Coordinates of C-alpha atoms in Angstrom, one line a residue:
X1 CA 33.0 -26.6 10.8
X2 CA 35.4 -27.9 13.3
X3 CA 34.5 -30.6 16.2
X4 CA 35.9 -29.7 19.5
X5 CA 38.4 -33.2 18.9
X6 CA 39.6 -31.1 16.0
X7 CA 40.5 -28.1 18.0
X8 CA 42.1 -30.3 20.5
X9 CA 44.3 -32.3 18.1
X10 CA 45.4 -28.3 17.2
X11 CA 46.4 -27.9 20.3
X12 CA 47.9 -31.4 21.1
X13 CA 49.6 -31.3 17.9
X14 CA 52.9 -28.8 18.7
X15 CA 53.2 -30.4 22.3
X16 CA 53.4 -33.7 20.7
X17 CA 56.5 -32.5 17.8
X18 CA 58.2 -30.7 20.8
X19 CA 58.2 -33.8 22.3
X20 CA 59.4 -35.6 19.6
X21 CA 62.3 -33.0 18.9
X22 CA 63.4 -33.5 22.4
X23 CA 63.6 -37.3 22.0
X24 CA 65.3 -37.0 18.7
X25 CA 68.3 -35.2 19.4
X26 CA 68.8 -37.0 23.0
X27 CA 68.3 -40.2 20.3
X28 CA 70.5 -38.6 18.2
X29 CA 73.1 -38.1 21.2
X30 CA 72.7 -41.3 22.8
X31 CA 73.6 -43.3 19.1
X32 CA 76.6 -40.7 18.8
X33 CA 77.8 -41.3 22.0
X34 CA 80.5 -43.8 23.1
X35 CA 79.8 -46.8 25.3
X36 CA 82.1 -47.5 28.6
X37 CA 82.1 -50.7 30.7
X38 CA 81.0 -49.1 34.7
X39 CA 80.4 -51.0 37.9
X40 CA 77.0 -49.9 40.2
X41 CA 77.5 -48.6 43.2
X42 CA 74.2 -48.4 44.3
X43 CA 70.3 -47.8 43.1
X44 CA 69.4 -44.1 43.3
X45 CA 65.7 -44.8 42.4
X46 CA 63.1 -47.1 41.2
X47 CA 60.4 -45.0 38.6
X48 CA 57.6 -46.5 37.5
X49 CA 56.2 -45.0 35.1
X50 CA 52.4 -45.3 33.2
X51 CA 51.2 -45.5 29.8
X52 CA 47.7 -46.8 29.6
X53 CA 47.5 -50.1 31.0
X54 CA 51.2 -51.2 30.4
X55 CA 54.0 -49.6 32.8
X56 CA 57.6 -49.0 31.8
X57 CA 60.2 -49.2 34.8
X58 CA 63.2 -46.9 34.8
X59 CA 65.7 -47.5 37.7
X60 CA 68.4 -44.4 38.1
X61 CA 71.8 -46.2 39.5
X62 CA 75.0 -44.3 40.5
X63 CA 77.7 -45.9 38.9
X64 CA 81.8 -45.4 38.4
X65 CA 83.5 -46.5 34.8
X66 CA 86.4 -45.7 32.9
X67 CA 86.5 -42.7 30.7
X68 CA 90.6 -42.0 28.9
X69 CA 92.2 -43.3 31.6
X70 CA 89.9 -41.7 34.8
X71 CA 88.1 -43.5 36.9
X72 CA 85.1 -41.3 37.0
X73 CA 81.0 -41.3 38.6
X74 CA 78.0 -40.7 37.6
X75 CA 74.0 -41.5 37.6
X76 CA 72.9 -44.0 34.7
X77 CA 69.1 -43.9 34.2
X78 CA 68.2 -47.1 32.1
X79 CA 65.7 -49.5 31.8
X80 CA 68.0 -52.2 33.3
X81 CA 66.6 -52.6 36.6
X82 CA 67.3 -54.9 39.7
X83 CA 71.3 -54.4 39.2
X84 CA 73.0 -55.1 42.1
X85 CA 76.5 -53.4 43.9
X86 CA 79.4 -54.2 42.0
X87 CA 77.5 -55.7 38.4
X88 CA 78.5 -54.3 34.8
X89 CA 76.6 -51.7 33.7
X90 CA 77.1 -50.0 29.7
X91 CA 77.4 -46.2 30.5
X92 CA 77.4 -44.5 27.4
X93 CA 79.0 -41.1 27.0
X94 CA 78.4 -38.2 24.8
X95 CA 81.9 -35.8 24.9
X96 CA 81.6 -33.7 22.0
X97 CA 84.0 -30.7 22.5
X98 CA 85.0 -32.0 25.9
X99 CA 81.2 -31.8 27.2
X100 CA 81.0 -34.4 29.2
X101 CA 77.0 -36.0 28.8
X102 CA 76.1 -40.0 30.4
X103 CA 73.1 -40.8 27.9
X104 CA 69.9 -43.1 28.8
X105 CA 68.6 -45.4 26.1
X106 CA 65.1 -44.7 27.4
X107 CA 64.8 -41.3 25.0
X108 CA 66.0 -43.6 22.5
X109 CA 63.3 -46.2 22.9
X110 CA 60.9 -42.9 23.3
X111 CA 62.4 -41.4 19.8
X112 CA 62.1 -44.9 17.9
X113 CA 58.1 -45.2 19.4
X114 CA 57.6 -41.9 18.0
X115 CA 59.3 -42.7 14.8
X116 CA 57.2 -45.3 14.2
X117 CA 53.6 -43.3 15.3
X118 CA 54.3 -40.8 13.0
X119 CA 55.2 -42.4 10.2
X120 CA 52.5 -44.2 10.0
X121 CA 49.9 -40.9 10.8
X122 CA 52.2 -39.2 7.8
X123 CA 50.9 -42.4 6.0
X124 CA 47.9 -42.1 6.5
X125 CA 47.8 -38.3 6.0
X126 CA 49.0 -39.4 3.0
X127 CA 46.7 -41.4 2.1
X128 CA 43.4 -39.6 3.3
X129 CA 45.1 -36.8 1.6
X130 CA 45.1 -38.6 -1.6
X131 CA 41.5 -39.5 -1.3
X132 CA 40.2 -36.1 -0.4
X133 CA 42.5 -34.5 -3.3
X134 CA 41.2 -37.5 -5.4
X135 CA 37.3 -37.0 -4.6
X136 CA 38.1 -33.0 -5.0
X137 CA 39.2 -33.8 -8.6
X138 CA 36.2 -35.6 -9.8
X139 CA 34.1 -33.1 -8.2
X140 CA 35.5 -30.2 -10.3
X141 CA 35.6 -32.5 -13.3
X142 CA 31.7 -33.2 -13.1
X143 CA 30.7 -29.4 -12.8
X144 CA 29.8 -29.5 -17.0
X145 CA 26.1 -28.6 -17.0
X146 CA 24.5 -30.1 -20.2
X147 CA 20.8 -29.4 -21.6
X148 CA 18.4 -32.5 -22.1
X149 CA 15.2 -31.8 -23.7
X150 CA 11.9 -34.3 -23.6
X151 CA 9.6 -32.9 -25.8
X152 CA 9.0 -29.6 -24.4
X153 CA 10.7 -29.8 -21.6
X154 CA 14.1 -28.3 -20.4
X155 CA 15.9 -30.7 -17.9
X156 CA 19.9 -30.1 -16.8
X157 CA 21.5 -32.5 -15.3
X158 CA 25.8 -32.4 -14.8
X159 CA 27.3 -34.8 -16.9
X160 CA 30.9 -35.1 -16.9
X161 CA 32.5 -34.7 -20.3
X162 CA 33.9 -38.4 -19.7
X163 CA 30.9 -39.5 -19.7
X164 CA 29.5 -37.4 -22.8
X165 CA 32.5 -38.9 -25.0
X166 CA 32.1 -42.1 -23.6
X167 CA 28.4 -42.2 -24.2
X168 CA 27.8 -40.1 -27.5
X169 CA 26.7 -43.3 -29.0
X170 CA 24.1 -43.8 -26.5
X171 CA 22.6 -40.1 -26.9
X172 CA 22.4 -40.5 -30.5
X173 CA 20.4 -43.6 -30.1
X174 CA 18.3 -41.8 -27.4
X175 CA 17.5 -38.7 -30.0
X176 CA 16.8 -40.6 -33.0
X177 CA 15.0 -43.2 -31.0
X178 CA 12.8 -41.0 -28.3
X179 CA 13.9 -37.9 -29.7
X180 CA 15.5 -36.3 -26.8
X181 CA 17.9 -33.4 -27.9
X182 CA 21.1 -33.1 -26.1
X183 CA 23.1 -29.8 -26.0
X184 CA 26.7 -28.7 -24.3
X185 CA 26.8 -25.8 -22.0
X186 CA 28.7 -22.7 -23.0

């Protein structure tokens, strides 16, 4: 039986490896890409943006830098904020087969956060896996039903055969001393 949290973590669940795919390959492009000393012109926006209790602030400048010899402009979304007119900015650029891409380092912080939340859910997927696949193991190993008799009556209880070989001494002593017979299942 599922719990409603259940279903919801099913629906959660390809939303949040979307998400992750997206920030992996603009991870991906933003480490590939090459870095180029710019100068701000000016601040396009200030974002602010929420997660929980903690805020992150993005500010979107428009900057100009040196890319093979041109002077060119663009917008730099960073986490660098409170850059004035005229100060150094990095602008890195991703120009594979002359597409011409200027990279923020926000995905990347985004990509290496979900890195590092699902590695340690696989973890622990790993490890709850372990313990259900381990607690499923010594189920099926117990399922041995095994015939005691006292006096005249039947009793069956599951014994596992671990525990028969590790006990046979302890039967014998039981039937010679109480006489209580002991029989395997067929």
């Amino acid at each position: 039986m599922r719990t409603s949290s259940g279903y919801l973590g099913i629906v959660l669940l390809p939303i949040f490896i979307s998400l992750g795919i997206v920030y992996l390959v603009s991870g991906i492009r933003y480490k590939k890409s090459k870095k180029f000393r710019g100068r701000v012109i000016d601040s396009k926006e200030v974002e602010i943006v929420h997660f929980g209790r903690d805020g992150e602030i993005y500010e979107t400048y428009y900057v100009s830098y040196a890319f093979r010899g041109k002077i060119l402009k663009g917008e730099v979304r960073t986490t660098e904020t409170g850059l004035r007119p005229g100060a150094k900015i990095d602008v890195y650029v991703y120009d594979p087969e002359g597409v011409h891409e200027i990279q923020s380092d926000i995905d990347w912080k985004h990509f290496k956060h979900y890195a590092m939340a699902g590695s340690v859910m696989v973890i622990m997927f790993l490890i709850f896996g372990l313990i259900a696949w381990g607690m499923e193991h010594i189920d099926n190993d117990s399922n041995y039903k095994n015939t005691v008799t006292f006096g005249n009556q039947n009793h069956t209880y599951e014994l596992s055969e671990e525990f028969i070989e590790n006990n046979e001494e302890s039967l014998e002593y039981l039937h010679d001393k109480y006489g209580i017979e002991y029989k395997t299942a067929e």
